[in-house]
Backbone as JSON, one array per atom type, in Angstrom:
{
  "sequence": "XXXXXXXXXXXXXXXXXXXXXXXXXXXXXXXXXXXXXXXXXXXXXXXXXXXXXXXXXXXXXXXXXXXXXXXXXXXXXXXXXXXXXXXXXXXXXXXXXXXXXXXXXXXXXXXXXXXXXXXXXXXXXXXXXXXXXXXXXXXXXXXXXXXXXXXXXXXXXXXXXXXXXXXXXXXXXXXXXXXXXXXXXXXXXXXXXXXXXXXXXXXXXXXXXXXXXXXXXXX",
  "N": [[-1.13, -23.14, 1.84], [0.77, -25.66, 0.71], [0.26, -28.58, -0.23], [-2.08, -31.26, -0.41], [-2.56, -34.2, 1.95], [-2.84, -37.54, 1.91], [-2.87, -39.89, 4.76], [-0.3, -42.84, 4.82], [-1.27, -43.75, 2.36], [-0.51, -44.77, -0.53], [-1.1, -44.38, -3.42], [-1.57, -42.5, -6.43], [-3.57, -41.13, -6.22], [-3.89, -39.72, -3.85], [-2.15, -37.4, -2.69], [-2.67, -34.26, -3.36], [-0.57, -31.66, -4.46], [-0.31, -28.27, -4.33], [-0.24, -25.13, -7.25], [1.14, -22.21, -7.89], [-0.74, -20.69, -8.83], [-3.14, -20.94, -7.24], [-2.05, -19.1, -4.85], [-1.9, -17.05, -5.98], [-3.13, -12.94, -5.5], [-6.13, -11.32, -6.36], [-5.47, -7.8, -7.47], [-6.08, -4.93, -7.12], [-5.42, -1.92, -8.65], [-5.81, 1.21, -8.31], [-6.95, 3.34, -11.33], [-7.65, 6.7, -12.44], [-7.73, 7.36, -14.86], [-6.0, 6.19, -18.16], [-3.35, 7.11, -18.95], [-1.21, 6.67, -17.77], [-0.04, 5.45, -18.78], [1.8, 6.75, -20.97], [3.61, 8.46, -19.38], [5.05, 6.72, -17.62], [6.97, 6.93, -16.34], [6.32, 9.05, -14.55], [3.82, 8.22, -12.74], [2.58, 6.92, -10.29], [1.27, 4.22, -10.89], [2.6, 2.8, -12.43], [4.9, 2.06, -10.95], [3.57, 0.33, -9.23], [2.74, -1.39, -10.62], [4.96, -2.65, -12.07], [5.77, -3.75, -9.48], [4.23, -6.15, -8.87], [2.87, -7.52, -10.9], [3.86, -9.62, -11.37], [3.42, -11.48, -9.75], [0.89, -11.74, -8.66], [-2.54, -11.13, -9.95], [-3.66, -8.57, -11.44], [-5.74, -5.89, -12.19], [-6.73, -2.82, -13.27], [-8.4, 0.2, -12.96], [-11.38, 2.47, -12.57], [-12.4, 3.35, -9.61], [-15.31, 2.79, -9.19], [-15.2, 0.57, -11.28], [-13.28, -1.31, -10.07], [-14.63, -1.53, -7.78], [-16.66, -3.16, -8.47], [-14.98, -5.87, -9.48], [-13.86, -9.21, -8.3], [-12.24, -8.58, -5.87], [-9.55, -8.84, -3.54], [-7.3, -7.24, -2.92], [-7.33, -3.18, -2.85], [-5.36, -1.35, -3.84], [-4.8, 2.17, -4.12], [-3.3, 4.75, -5.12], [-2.11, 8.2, -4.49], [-5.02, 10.47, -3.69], [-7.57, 12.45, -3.69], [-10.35, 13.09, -3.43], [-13.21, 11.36, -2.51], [-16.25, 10.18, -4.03], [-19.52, 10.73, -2.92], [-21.04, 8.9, -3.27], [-19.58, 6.44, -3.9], [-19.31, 6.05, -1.36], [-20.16, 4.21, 0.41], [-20.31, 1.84, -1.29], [-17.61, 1.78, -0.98], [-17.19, 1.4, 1.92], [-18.62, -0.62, 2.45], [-17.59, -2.8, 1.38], [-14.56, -2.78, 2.68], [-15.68, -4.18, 5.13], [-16.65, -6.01, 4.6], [-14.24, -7.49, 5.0], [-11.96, -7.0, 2.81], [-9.29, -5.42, 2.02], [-7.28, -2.37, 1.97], [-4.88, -0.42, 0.19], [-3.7, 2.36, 0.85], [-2.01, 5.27, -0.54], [0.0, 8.09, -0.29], [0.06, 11.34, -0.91], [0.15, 14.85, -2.24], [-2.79, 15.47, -3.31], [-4.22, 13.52, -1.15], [-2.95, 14.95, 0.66], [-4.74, 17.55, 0.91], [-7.32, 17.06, 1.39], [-10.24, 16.25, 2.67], [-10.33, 13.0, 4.17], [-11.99, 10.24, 4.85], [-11.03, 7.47, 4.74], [-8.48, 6.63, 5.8], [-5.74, 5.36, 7.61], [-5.9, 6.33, 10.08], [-8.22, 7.65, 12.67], [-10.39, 10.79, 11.61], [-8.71, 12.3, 11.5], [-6.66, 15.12, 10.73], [-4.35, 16.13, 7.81], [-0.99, 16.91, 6.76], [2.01, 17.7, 5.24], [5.14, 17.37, 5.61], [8.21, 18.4, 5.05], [11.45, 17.24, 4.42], [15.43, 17.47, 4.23], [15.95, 20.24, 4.23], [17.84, 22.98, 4.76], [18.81, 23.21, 7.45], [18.08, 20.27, 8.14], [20.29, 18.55, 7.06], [22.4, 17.3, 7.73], [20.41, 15.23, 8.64], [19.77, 12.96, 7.2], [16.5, 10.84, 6.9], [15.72, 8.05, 7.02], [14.94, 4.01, 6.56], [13.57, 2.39, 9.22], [14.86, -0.22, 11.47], [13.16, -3.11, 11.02], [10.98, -4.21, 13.61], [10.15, -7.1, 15.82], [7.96, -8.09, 15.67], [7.22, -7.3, 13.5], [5.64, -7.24, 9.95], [7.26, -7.1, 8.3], [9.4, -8.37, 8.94], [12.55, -9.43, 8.49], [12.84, -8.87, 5.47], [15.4, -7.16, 3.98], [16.7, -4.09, 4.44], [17.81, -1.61, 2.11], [20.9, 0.65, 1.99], [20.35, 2.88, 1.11], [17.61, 4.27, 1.19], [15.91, 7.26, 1.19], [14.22, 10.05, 2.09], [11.96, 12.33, 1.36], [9.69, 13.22, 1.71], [7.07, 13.23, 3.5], [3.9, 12.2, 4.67], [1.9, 13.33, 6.85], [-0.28, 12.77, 10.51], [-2.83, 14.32, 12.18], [-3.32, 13.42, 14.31], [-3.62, 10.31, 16.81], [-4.36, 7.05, 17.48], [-5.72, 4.47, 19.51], [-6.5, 2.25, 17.77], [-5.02, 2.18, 15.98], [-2.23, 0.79, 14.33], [1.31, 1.18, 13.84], [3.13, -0.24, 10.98], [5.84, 0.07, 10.06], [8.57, 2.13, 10.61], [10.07, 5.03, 10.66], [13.6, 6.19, 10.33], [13.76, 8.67, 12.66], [11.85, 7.55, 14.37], [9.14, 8.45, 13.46], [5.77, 7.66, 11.57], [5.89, 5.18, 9.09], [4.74, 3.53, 7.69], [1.33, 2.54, 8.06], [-2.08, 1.18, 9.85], [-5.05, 0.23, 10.1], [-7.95, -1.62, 11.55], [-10.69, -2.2, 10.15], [-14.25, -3.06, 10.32], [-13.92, -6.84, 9.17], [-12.71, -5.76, 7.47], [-9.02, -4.14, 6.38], [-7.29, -0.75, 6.55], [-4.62, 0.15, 4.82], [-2.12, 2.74, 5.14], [0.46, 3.93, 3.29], [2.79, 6.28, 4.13], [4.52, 8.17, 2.46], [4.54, 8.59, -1.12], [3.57, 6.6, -3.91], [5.13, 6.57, -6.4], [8.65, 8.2, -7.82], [8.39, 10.95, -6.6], [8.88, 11.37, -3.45], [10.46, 10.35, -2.13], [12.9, 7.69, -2.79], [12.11, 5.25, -2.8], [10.3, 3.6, -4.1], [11.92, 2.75, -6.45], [13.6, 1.13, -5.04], [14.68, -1.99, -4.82], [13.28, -3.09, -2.11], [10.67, -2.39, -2.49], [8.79, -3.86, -4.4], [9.22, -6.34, -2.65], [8.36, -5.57, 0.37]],
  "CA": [[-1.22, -24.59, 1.71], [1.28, -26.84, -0.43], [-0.37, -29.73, -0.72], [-2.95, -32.25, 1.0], [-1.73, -36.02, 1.37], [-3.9, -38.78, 2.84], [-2.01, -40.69, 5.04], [-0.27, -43.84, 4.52], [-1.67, -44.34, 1.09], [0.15, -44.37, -2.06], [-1.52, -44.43, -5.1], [-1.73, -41.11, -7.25], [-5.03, -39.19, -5.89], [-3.68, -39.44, -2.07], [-1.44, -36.19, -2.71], [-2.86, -32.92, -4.24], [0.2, -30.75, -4.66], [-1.01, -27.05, -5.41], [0.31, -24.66, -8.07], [1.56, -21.27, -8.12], [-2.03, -19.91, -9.02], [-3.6, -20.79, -5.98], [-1.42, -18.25, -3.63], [-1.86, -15.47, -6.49], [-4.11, -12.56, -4.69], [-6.45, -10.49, -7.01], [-4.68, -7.02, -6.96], [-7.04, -3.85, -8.05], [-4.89, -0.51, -8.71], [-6.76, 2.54, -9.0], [-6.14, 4.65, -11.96], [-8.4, 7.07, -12.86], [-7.26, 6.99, -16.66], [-4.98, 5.54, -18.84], [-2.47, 8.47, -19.11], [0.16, 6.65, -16.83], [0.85, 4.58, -20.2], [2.07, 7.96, -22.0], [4.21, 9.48, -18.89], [5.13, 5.87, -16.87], [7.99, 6.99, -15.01], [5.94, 9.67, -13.34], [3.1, 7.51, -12.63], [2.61, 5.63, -9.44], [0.33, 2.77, -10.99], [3.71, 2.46, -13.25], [5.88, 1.54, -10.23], [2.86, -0.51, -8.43], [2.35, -2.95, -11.67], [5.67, -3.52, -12.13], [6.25, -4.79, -8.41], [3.51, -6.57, -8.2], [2.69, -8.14, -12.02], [4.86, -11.03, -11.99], [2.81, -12.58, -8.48], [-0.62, -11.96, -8.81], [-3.74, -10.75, -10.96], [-3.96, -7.35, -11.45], [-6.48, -5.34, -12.39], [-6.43, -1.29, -12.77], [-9.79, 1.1, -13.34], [-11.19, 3.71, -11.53], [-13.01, 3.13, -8.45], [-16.46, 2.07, -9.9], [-14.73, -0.73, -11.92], [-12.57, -1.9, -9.67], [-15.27, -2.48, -6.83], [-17.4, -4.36, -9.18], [-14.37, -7.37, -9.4], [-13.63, -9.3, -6.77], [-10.95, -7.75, -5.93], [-8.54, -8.77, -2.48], [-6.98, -5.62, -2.59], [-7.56, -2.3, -4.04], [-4.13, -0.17, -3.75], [-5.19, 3.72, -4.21], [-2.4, 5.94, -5.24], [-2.59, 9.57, -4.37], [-6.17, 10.23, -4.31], [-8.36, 13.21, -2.83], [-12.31, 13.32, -2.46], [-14.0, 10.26, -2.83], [-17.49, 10.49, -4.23], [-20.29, 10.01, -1.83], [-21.99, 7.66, -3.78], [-18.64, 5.58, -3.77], [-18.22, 5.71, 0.12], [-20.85, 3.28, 1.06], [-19.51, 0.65, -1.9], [-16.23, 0.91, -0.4], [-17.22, 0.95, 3.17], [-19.53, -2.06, 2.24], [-15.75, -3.9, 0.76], [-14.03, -3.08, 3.57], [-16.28, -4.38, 6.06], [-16.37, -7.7, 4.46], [-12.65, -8.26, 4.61], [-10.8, -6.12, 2.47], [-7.64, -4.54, 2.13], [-7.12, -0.63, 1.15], [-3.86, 0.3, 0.22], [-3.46, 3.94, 0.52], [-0.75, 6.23, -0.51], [0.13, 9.54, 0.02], [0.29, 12.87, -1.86], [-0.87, 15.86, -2.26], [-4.07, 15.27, -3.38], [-4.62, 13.0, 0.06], [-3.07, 15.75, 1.99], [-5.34, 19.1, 0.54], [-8.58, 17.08, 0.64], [-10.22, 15.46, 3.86], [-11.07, 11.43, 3.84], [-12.75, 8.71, 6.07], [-10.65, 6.23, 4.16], [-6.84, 6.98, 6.07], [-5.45, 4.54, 9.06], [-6.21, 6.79, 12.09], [-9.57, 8.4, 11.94], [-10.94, 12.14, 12.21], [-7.13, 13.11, 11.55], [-6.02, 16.24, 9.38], [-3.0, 15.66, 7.61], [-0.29, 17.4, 6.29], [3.19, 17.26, 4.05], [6.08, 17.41, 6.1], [9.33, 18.72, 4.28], [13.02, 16.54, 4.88], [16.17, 17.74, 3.77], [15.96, 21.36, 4.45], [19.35, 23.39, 5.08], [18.89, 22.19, 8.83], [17.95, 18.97, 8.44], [20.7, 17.89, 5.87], [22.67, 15.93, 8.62], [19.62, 14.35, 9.88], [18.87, 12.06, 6.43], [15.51, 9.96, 6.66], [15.74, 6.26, 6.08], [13.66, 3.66, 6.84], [14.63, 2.12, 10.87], [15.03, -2.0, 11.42], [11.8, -3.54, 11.51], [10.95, -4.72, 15.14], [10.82, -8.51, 15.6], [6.79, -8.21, 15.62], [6.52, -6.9, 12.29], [5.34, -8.06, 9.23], [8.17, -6.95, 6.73], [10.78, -8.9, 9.47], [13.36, -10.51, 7.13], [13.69, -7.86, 4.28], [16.74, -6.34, 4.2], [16.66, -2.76, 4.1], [18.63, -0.98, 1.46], [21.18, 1.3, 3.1], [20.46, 3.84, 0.27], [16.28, 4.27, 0.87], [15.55, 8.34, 1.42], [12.65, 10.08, 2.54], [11.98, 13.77, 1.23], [8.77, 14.38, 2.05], [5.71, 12.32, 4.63], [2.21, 12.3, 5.19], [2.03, 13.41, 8.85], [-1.08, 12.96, 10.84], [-2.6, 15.2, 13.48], [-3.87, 12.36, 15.66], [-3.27, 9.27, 16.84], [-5.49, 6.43, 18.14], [-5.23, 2.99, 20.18], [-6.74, 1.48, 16.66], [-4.15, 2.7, 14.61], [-0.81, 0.2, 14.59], [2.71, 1.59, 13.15], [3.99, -1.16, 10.46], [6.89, 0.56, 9.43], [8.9, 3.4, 11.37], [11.4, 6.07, 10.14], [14.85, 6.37, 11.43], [13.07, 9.14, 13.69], [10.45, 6.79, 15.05], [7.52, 8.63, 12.9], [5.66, 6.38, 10.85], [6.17, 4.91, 7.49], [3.13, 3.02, 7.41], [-0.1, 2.09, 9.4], [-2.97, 0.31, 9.66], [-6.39, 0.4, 11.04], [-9.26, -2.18, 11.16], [-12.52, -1.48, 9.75], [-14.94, -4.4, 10.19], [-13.3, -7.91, 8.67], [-11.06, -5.26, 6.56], [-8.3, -2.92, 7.25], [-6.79, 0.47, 5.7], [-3.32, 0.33, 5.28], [-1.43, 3.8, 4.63], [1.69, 3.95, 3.03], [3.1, 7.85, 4.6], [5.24, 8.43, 0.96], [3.8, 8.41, -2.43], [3.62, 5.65, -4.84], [6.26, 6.99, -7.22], [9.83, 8.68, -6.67], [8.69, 12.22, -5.95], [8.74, 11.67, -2.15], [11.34, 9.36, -1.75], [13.13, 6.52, -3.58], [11.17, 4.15, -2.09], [9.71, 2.54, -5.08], [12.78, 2.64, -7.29], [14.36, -0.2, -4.4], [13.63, -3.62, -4.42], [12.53, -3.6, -0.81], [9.39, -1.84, -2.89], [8.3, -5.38, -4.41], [9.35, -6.95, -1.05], [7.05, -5.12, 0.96]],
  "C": [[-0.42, -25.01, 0.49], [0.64, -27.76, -0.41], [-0.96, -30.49, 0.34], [-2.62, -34.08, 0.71], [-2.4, -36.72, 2.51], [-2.63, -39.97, 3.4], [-1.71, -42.3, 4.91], [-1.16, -44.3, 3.71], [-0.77, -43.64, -0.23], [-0.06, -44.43, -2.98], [-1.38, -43.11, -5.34], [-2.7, -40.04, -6.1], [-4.66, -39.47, -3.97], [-3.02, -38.07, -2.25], [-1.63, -35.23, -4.07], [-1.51, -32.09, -3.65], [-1.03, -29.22, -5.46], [0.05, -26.35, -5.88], [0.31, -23.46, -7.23], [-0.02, -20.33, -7.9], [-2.95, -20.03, -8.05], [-3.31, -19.95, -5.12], [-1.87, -16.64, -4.54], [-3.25, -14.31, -5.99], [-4.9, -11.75, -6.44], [-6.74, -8.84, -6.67], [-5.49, -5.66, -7.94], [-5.91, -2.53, -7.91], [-5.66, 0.49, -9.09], [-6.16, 3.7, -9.73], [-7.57, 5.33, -12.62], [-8.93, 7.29, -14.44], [-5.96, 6.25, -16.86], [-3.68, 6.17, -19.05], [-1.32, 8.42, -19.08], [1.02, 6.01, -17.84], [1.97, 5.44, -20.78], [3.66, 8.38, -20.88], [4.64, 8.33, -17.81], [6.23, 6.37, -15.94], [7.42, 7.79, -13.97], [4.64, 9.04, -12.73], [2.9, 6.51, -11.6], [2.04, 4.29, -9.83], [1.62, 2.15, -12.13], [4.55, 1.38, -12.18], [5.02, 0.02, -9.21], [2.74, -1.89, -9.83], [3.43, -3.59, -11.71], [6.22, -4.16, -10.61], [5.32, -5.63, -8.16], [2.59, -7.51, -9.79], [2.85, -9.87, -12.03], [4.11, -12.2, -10.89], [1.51, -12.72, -8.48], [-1.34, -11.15, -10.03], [-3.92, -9.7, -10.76], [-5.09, -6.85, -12.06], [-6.62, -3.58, -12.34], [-7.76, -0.68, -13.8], [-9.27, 2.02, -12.37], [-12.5, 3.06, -10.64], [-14.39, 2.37, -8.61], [-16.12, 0.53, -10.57], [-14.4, -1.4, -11.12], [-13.61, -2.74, -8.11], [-16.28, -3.73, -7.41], [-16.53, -5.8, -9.06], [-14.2, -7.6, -8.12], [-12.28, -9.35, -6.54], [-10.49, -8.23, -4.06], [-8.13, -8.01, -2.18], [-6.87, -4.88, -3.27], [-6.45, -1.53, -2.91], [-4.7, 1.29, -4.7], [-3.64, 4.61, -4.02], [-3.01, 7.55, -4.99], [-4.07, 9.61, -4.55], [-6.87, 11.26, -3.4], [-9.98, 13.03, -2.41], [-12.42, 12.24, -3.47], [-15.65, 10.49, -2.96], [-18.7, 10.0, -3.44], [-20.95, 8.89, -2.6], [-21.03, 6.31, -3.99], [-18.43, 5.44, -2.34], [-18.82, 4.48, 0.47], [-20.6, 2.0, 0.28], [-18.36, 0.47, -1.09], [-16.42, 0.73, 1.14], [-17.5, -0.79, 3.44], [-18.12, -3.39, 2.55], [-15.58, -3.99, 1.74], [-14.73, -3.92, 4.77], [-16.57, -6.13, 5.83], [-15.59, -8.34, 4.15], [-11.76, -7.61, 3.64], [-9.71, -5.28, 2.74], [-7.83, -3.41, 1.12], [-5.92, -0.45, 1.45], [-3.61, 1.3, 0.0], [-1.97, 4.52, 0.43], [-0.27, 7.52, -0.13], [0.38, 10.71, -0.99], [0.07, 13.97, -1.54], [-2.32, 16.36, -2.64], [-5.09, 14.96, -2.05], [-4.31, 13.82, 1.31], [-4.09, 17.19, 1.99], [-6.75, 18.27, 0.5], [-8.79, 15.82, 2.29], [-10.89, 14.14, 3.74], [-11.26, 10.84, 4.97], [-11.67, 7.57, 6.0], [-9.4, 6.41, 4.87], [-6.93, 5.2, 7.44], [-5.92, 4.55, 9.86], [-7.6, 7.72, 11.06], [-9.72, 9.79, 12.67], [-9.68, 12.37, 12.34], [-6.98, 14.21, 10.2], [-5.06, 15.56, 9.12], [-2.45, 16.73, 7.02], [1.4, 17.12, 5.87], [4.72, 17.95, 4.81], [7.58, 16.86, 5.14], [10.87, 18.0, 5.13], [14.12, 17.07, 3.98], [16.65, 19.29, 3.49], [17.47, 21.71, 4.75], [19.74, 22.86, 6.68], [19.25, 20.84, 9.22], [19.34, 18.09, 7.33], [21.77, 16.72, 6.34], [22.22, 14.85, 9.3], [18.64, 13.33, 8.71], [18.04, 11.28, 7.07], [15.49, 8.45, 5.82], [14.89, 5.32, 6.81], [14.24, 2.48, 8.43], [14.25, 0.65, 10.69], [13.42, -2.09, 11.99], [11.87, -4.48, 12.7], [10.39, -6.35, 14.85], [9.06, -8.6, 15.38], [6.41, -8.13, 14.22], [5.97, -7.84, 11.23], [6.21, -8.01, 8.3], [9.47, -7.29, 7.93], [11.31, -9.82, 8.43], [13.75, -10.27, 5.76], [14.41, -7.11, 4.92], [16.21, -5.09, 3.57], [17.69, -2.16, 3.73], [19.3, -0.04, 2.73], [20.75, 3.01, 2.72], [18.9, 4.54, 0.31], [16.53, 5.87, 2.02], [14.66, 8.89, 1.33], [12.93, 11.42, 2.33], [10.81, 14.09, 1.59], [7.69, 12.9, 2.9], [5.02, 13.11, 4.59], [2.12, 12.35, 6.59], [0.47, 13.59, 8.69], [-1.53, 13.41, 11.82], [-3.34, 14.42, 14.72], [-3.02, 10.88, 15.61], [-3.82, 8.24, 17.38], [-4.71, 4.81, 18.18], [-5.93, 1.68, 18.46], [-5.82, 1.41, 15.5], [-2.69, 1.47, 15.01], [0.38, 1.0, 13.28], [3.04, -0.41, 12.48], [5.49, -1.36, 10.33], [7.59, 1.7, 9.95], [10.35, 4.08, 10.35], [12.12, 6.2, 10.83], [14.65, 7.31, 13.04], [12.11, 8.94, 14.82], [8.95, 7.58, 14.27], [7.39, 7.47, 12.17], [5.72, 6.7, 9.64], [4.72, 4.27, 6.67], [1.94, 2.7, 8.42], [-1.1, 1.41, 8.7], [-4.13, 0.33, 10.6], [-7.48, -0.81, 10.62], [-10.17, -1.84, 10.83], [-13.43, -2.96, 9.53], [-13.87, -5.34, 9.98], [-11.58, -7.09, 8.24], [-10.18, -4.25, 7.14], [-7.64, -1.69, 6.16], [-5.44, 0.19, 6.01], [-2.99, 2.23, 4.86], [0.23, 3.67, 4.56], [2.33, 5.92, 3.08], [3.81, 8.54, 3.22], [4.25, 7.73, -0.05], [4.55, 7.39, -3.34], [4.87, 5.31, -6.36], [7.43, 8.0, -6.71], [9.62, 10.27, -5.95], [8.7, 12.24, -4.31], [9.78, 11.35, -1.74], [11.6, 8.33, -2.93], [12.6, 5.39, -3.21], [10.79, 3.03, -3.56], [10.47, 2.49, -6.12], [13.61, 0.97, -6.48], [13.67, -1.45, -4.9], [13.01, -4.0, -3.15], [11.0, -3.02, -1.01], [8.21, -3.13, -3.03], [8.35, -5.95, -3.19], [8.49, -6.49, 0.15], [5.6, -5.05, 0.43]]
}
């Protein structure tokens, strides 16, 4: 909403114009410590603040904190076992409209979660750029006219060394984002009101350059 305007009247209070701060979402990052301050380049909550600072309200704890605010969306970098006494808080969230942005790692692939896209799926860390594969670079394929990231331009330069593969696949699960191969880049699953996204590459550059582009912010 830009603004509400009462028709055919012109004095002052017929047209509320809104600001900037109305659209801004409140944006939870999960860091388990402070650490990422010390070592920021390797640090996914490094590359997630700065795309995402300048538009909305951030916020970064660890999982306990972060469900306490009211938080719009909690983005989860790499992240393995979730504590049972945390599942039923975050189930709770999701179920009354939240957004989970998940990432990928190795943490999320050596450790089994509820919290992913597709459900009751193993996962595992599928290697690109092998002596085989070195003619068959990984980039990220034109988003289909349905999508939601139609209208960013996709670098020509965005490379993919390593994915989060999953060993299922389900009619709940939607592809956001596809790889030049047709695997996916990202997904999404409903859960009550809310939904899980998964982002298949990790939050910072070890997987891919992904979050060095600007189509990082843009998505």
């Amino acid at each position: 909403i830009k603004k509400i305007e009462i028709p055919e009247e012109t004095h002052a209070g017929a047209v509320l114009v809104f600001d900037d701060y109305n659209k801004k979402k409140n944006i939870a990052i999960l860091s388990e410590n402070r650490f990422y301050k010390e070592n920021p380049l390797l640090s996914p909550v490094f590359y997630l603040e700065k795309a995402l600072n300048k538009k909305h309200s951030l916020i970064i704890g660890d999982l306990d904190e972060v469900l306490k605010k009211s938080s719009d969306v909690i983005i989860m970098p790499d992240k393995g076992k979730i504590q049972k006494k945390m599942h039923a808080k975050l189930t709770g969230w999701l179920q009354k409209g939240g957004t989970l942005i998940r990432f990928s790692g190795p943490k999320l692939a050596n450790n089994k979660s509820e919290f992913l896209s597709v459900e009751e799926s193993l996962t595992s860390i599928r290697f690109h750029g092998e002596v085989l594969n070195l003619e068959k670079k990984l980039s990220i394929a034109p988003f289909e006219n349905n999508s939601i990231f139609k209208g960013i331009t996709i670098p020509k330069d965005i490379e993919i060394q390593k994915q989060l593969i999953t060993s299922t696949t389900s009619d709940k699960t939607k592809v956001l984002a596809y790889l030049s191969d047709k695997t996916p880049l990202i997904t999404i699953r409903k859960v009550g009101n809310g939904s899980i996204v998964l982002y298949h590459v990790t939050a910072n550059n070890r997987w891919s350059n992904l979050p060095l582009s600007s189509i990082f912010a843009d998505m």
